[in-house]
CSV table of C-alpha atoms in Angstrom, one decimal:
chain,number,residue,atom,x,y,z
A,1,MET,CA,-28.8,-17.4,-7.6
A,2,ASP,CA,-28.1,-17.4,-3.9
A,3,GLU,CA,-27.3,-14.0,-2.4
A,4,PRO,CA,-23.7,-13.9,-1.1
A,5,ILE,CA,-23.5,-13.9,2.7
A,6,PRO,CA,-20.9,-12.3,5.0
A,7,VAL,CA,-18.1,-14.5,6.2
A,8,THR,CA,-16.6,-14.1,9.7
A,9,ARG,CA,-13.5,-16.0,10.7
A,10,THR,CA,-10.9,-15.7,13.5
A,11,VAL,CA,-7.5,-15.2,11.9
A,12,ASP,CA,-4.0,-15.0,13.4
A,13,HIS,CA,-4.2,-11.3,14.2
A,14,GLY,CA,-7.9,-10.7,15.0
A,15,THR,CA,-11.3,-11.3,13.5
A,16,ALA,CA,-11.7,-11.0,9.7
A,17,LYS,CA,-15.0,-10.3,8.0
A,18,LEU,CA,-15.8,-10.6,4.3
A,19,MET,CA,-18.9,-8.5,3.5
A,20,PRO,CA,-20.5,-8.6,0.0
A,21,ASP,CA,-21.3,-5.3,-1.7
A,22,VAL,CA,-25.0,-5.2,-2.5
A,23,ASP,CA,-24.3,-3.0,-5.5
A,24,ARG,CA,-21.7,-5.2,-7.2
A,25,SER,CA,-22.4,-8.9,-7.6
A,26,ARG,CA,-19.0,-10.3,-6.9
A,27,ALA,CA,-17.4,-7.5,-4.8
A,28,TRP,CA,-16.3,-7.9,-1.2
A,29,LEU,CA,-15.0,-5.7,1.6
A,30,LEU,CA,-12.5,-7.2,3.9
A,31,THR,CA,-12.2,-5.9,7.5
A,32,VAL,CA,-10.0,-7.0,10.4
A,33,ASP,CA,-11.2,-6.1,13.8
A,34,GLY,CA,-13.5,-3.6,12.1
A,35,ALA,CA,-10.8,-1.8,10.2
A,36,PRO,CA,-11.2,-1.8,6.4
A,37,GLN,CA,-8.3,-3.7,4.8
A,38,SER,CA,-9.3,-4.3,1.2
A,39,TYR,CA,-12.1,-4.1,-1.3
A,40,VAL,CA,-12.1,-6.3,-4.4
A,41,ASP,CA,-14.4,-6.9,-7.3
A,42,LEU,CA,-13.7,-10.3,-8.7
A,43,ASP,CA,-15.4,-9.4,-12.0
A,44,GLU,CA,-13.6,-6.1,-12.4
A,45,PRO,CA,-10.1,-6.3,-10.8
A,46,THR,CA,-9.2,-2.8,-12.1
A,47,HIS,CA,-11.9,-1.3,-9.9
A,48,LEU,CA,-10.1,0.4,-6.9
A,49,GLU,CA,-12.7,1.4,-4.3
A,50,PHE,CA,-10.5,3.0,-1.7
A,51,GLU,CA,-9.0,6.4,-2.4
A,52,TYR,CA,-5.5,5.4,-1.3
A,53,ALA,CA,-5.6,2.2,-3.5
A,54,ARG,CA,-6.5,4.4,-6.5
A,55,ARG,CA,-3.5,6.6,-5.8
A,56,LEU,CA,-1.3,3.5,-5.6
A,57,GLY,CA,-2.8,2.3,-8.8
A,58,HIS,CA,-2.0,5.6,-10.5
A,59,VAL,CA,1.7,5.1,-9.5
A,60,LEU,CA,1.7,1.5,-10.8
A,61,ASP,CA,0.3,2.8,-14.1
A,62,SER,CA,3.0,5.4,-14.4
A,63,VAL,CA,6.2,3.5,-13.5
A,64,ALA,CA,6.6,1.9,-16.9
A,65,PRO,CA,5.0,2.1,-20.4
A,66,PRO,CA,1.4,0.8,-20.4
A,67,GLY,CA,1.0,-2.9,-20.4
A,68,ARG,CA,4.7,-3.7,-19.7
A,69,PRO,CA,4.9,-6.6,-17.2
A,70,LEU,CA,6.6,-5.8,-13.9
A,71,ASP,CA,8.3,-7.9,-11.2
A,72,ALA,CA,6.4,-6.8,-8.1
A,73,LEU,CA,6.9,-7.5,-4.4
A,74,HIS,CA,3.9,-6.7,-2.1
A,75,LEU,CA,4.5,-6.5,1.6
A,76,GLY,CA,1.0,-7.0,3.1
A,77,GLY,CA,-1.6,-9.0,1.3
A,78,GLY,CA,-5.1,-8.2,2.5
A,79,ALA,CA,-7.5,-9.4,-0.2
A,80,LEU,CA,-4.9,-8.9,-2.9
A,81,THR,CA,-6.5,-5.8,-4.4
A,82,LEU,CA,-3.3,-4.4,-6.0
A,83,PRO,CA,-1.8,-7.7,-7.1
A,84,ARG,CA,-5.1,-8.4,-9.0
A,85,TYR,CA,-5.0,-4.9,-10.4
A,86,LEU,CA,-1.4,-5.3,-11.7
A,87,ALA,CA,-2.2,-8.7,-13.1
A,88,ALA,CA,-5.1,-7.2,-15.1
A,89,THR,CA,-3.3,-4.0,-16.3
A,90,ARG,CA,0.1,-5.6,-16.9
A,91,PRO,CA,-0.4,-9.2,-17.9
A,92,GLY,CA,2.6,-11.4,-17.5
A,93,SER,CA,3.8,-9.6,-14.4
A,94,ARG,CA,5.5,-11.8,-11.7
A,95,GLN,CA,4.3,-10.9,-8.3
A,96,ASP,CA,5.1,-12.1,-4.8
A,97,VAL,CA,2.7,-11.3,-1.9
A,98,VAL,CA,4.0,-11.5,1.6
A,99,GLU,CA,1.4,-11.6,4.4
A,100,ALA,CA,2.2,-12.4,8.0
A,101,ASP,CA,-1.3,-13.5,8.9
A,102,GLY,CA,-1.4,-17.0,7.4
A,103,ALA,CA,-5.0,-17.7,8.4
A,104,LEU,CA,-6.1,-14.5,6.6
A,105,LEU,CA,-4.2,-15.5,3.5
A,106,ASP,CA,-6.0,-18.9,3.6
A,107,LEU,CA,-9.4,-17.2,3.9
A,108,VAL,CA,-8.7,-15.0,0.9
A,109,ALA,CA,-7.3,-17.9,-1.2
A,110,GLU,CA,-10.4,-19.9,-0.3
A,111,ARG,CA,-13.2,-17.3,-0.7
A,112,LEU,CA,-11.6,-14.8,-3.2
A,113,PRO,CA,-9.2,-17.0,-5.2
A,114,VAL,CA,-6.9,-15.5,-7.9
A,115,PRO,CA,-6.7,-17.3,-11.3
A,116,GLY,CA,-4.0,-19.9,-11.4
A,117,ASP,CA,-2.3,-18.1,-14.4
A,118,ALA,CA,-2.3,-14.7,-12.8
A,119,GLY,CA,1.4,-14.9,-11.8
A,120,ILE,CA,0.6,-14.1,-8.2
A,121,ALA,CA,2.5,-16.2,-5.5
A,122,LEU,CA,1.4,-16.0,-1.9
A,123,HIS,CA,3.7,-16.4,1.0
A,124,GLY,CA,2.9,-16.5,4.7
A,125,ALA,CA,5.8,-14.7,6.3
A,126,ASP,CA,7.0,-11.6,8.1
A,127,ALA,CA,7.5,-8.8,5.6
A,128,ARG,CA,10.9,-7.6,7.0
A,129,ALA,CA,12.3,-11.2,7.2
A,130,TRP,CA,11.1,-11.9,3.6
A,131,LEU,CA,12.6,-8.6,2.4
A,132,GLU,CA,16.0,-9.3,4.0
A,133,ALA,CA,16.1,-12.7,2.3
A,134,ALA,CA,15.0,-11.5,-1.1
A,135,PRO,CA,17.6,-11.3,-3.9
A,136,ALA,CA,19.2,-7.9,-4.7
A,137,ALA,CA,17.8,-6.0,-7.7
A,138,SER,CA,14.9,-8.4,-8.1
A,139,ALA,CA,11.9,-6.1,-8.1
A,140,ASP,CA,10.6,-3.3,-10.3
A,141,VAL,CA,8.1,-2.1,-7.7
A,142,LEU,CA,7.8,-2.8,-4.0
A,143,VAL,CA,4.4,-2.0,-2.5
A,144,ALA,CA,4.2,-1.8,1.3
A,145,ASP,CA,0.7,-1.9,2.8
A,146,VAL,CA,1.3,-3.5,6.1
A,147,PHE,CA,-0.8,-2.7,9.1
A,148,GLY,CA,-0.9,-4.5,12.4
A,149,GLY,CA,-4.5,-3.6,13.3
A,150,SER,CA,-4.5,0.0,12.2
A,151,ARG,CA,-0.8,0.8,12.6
A,152,VAL,CA,2.3,0.2,10.5
A,153,PRO,CA,4.6,-2.1,12.5
A,154,ALA,CA,7.7,-0.5,13.9
A,155,HIS,CA,10.2,-2.8,12.2
A,156,LEU,CA,8.9,-1.6,8.8
A,157,THR,CA,9.7,2.1,9.5
A,158,SER,CA,13.5,2.1,10.1
A,159,GLN,CA,16.6,3.1,8.2
A,160,GLU,CA,17.7,-0.5,8.1
A,161,TYR,CA,14.3,-1.5,6.5
A,162,ALA,CA,14.6,1.4,4.0
A,163,ARG,CA,18.0,0.2,3.0
A,164,GLN,CA,16.7,-3.4,2.4
A,165,ALA,CA,13.9,-2.0,0.2
A,166,ALA,CA,16.5,0.0,-1.8
A,167,ARG,CA,18.7,-3.1,-2.1
A,168,VAL,CA,15.8,-5.3,-3.5
A,169,LEU,CA,14.6,-2.8,-6.0
A,170,ARG,CA,16.3,-2.4,-9.4
A,171,GLY,CA,18.0,0.8,-10.3
A,172,ASP,CA,14.8,2.2,-11.9
A,173,GLY,CA,12.5,0.6,-9.3
A,174,VAL,CA,9.9,2.4,-7.2
A,175,TYR,CA,8.9,2.0,-3.6
A,176,LEU,CA,5.3,2.7,-2.7
A,177,ALA,CA,4.0,2.7,0.9
A,178,ASN,CA,0.5,3.3,2.4
A,179,LEU,CA,1.0,5.3,5.6
A,180,ALA,CA,-1.4,7.1,7.9
A,181,ASP,CA,-0.8,10.2,10.2
A,182,ALA,CA,-2.1,13.5,11.2
A,183,SER,CA,-0.7,16.9,12.2
A,184,PRO,CA,2.0,17.6,13.5
A,185,PHE,CA,3.1,14.6,11.3
A,186,ALA,CA,5.9,13.3,13.6
A,187,PHE,CA,5.6,9.8,12.1
A,188,LEU,CA,5.4,11.0,8.5
A,189,ARG,CA,8.3,13.5,8.9
A,190,SER,CA,10.4,10.7,10.4
A,191,GLN,CA,9.6,8.4,7.5
A,192,LEU,CA,10.6,11.0,4.9
A,193,ALA,CA,13.9,11.6,6.7
A,194,THR,CA,14.4,7.9,6.9
A,195,PHE,CA,13.8,7.1,3.3
A,196,ALA,CA,15.8,10.1,2.2
A,197,THR,CA,18.9,8.2,3.5
A,198,ALA,CA,18.3,5.3,1.0
A,199,PHE,CA,16.6,7.0,-2.0
A,200,GLU,CA,17.3,10.1,-4.1
A,201,GLU,CA,13.8,10.9,-5.0
A,202,LEU,CA,10.8,11.2,-2.7
A,203,ALA,CA,7.2,12.3,-3.2
A,204,LEU,CA,3.9,12.2,-1.2
A,205,ILE,CA,0.3,11.9,-2.4
A,206,ALA,CA,-2.5,12.9,0.0
A,207,GLU,CA,-5.7,14.8,0.2
A,208,PRO,CA,-5.2,18.5,0.8
A,209,GLY,CA,-7.2,18.3,4.0
A,210,VAL,CA,-4.8,15.7,5.4
A,211,LEU,CA,-1.7,17.7,4.4
A,212,ARG,CA,-3.1,20.9,5.9
A,213,GLY,CA,-3.5,19.0,9.2
A,214,ARG,CA,-7.3,19.1,9.3
A,215,ARG,CA,-7.8,15.4,9.8
A,216,PHE,CA,-6.1,12.0,10.2
A,217,GLY,CA,-5.7,10.1,6.9
A,218,ASN,CA,-3.8,8.0,4.5
A,219,VAL,CA,-0.6,9.3,2.8
A,220,VAL,CA,1.1,7.5,-0.1
A,221,LEU,CA,4.9,7.7,0.1
A,222,LEU,CA,7.0,7.2,-3.1
A,223,ALA,CA,10.7,6.6,-3.2
A,224,SER,CA,13.1,5.9,-6.1
A,225,HIS,CA,16.5,6.5,-7.4
A,226,ARG,CA,15.2,8.1,-10.6
A,227,PRO,CA,12.9,11.0,-11.2
A,228,LEU,CA,9.2,10.0,-11.0
A,229,ASP,CA,6.5,10.9,-13.5
A,230,LEU,CA,5.1,13.6,-11.3
A,231,ALA,CA,3.2,15.4,-14.0
A,232,THR,CA,1.1,12.3,-14.8
A,233,LEU,CA,0.6,11.6,-11.1
A,234,THR,CA,-0.5,15.2,-10.4
A,235,ARG,CA,-3.0,15.2,-13.3
A,236,ARG,CA,-4.5,11.8,-12.4
A,237,THR,CA,-4.7,12.3,-8.7
A,238,ALA,CA,-6.2,15.7,-9.1
A,239,SER,CA,-9.0,14.3,-11.3
A,240,ASP,CA,-10.1,11.6,-8.8
A,241,ALA,CA,-13.5,11.9,-7.0
A,242,PHE,CA,-11.5,12.8,-3.9
A,243,PRO,CA,-8.7,14.9,-5.4
A,244,ALA,CA,-5.2,14.6,-4.0
A,245,ARG,CA,-2.1,16.6,-4.2
A,246,VAL,CA,1.4,15.4,-5.1
A,247,GLU,CA,4.2,17.0,-3.0
A,248,HIS,CA,7.9,16.9,-4.0
A,249,GLY,CA,11.1,18.9,-3.6
A,250,ASP,CA,11.1,22.0,-1.4
A,251,PRO,CA,7.7,21.4,0.2
A,252,LEU,CA,8.9,17.9,1.4
A,253,ARG,CA,12.1,19.3,2.7
A,254,ALA,CA,10.1,21.9,4.6
A,255,LEU,CA,7.9,19.2,6.0
A,256,ILE,CA,10.9,17.1,7.1
A,257,GLY,CA,12.3,20.1,8.9
A,258,ASP,CA,14.6,18.9,11.8
A,259,ALA,CA,13.2,15.3,11.8
A,260,GLY,CA,15.9,12.7,11.6
A,261,PRO,CA,16.0,9.1,10.3
A,262,VAL,CA,14.8,6.4,12.6
A,263,ARG,CA,17.0,3.4,13.4
A,264,ASP,CA,15.7,-0.1,14.5
A,265,GLU,CA,16.3,0.6,18.2
A,266,ASP,CA,14.3,3.8,18.1
A,267,ALA,CA,11.5,2.7,15.7
A,268,VAL,CA,7.8,3.0,16.8
A,269,PRO,CA,4.6,2.0,15.0
A,270,SER,CA,2.6,4.6,13.2
A,271,PRO,CA,0.1,6.5,15.4
A,272,GLN,CA,-3.2,4.9,16.5
A,273,PRO,CA,-6.0,6.3,14.4
A,274,PRO,CA,-8.6,8.3,16.3
A,275,ASP,CA,-11.9,6.4,16.9
A,276,GLY,CA,-14.0,6.2,13.8
A,277,ALA,CA,-11.2,7.3,11.5
A,278,PHE,CA,-11.3,4.1,9.4
A,279,GLY,CA,-13.9,1.9,11.1
A,280,ILE,CA,-16.9,0.4,9.4
A,281,GLY,CA,-20.0,-0.8,11.2
């Protein structure tokens, strides 16, 4: 059998590379301009390599009884790691994936195709525009993992955006977002204050070192109108190879402090990661 070889292609928003994992026969790492975007194992779609992806997976596992299909909207596609995971763990789920980089979507569909019966529909569109056009109360989960380069675009950080997310989710739906920040957490604090205007329940999942301000890193933001299963999330994230903490209630209110919600006219992208924070090779 021929060894898989790396693929490099110019896409709409940079240079994408698909690099095979020498330790797993049909596993691939996707980077864009050197920043890791996704890791997928076509033979084992439940394998989540990145720590933040495992944390998102824990949330997806806990939002409904095991195996129950979900209607999911994914803003940001990458190599479709989480859509593949949800299709494997909750067969029969209906999923829409919205990715602004149409050429990247084409590359993934060509090189890392999803089974035709997986229930995953791909859409080349702007995430905010798609969200605003989506029907009300049409999703059980909304997963936001959108990065322009290594930064969350400004138009996906505002109060108006948060209200659209709340509108599209059902009453018991859950919003999950992959964010990145470092102390003093100006961006993260503003995001918590912003989503608190649209959702009753908020929680964060992150490594203790990130929460203590020791380094830049990923933080998973959860928002819903109903209490989340924090006991299960706390147990599962604490048992990961890189343990994480779940923050909720008073610690989040203390973190928000005097930060206020962000409106469209004041929104800014998430901070630029320091050199080497996420880069590979």
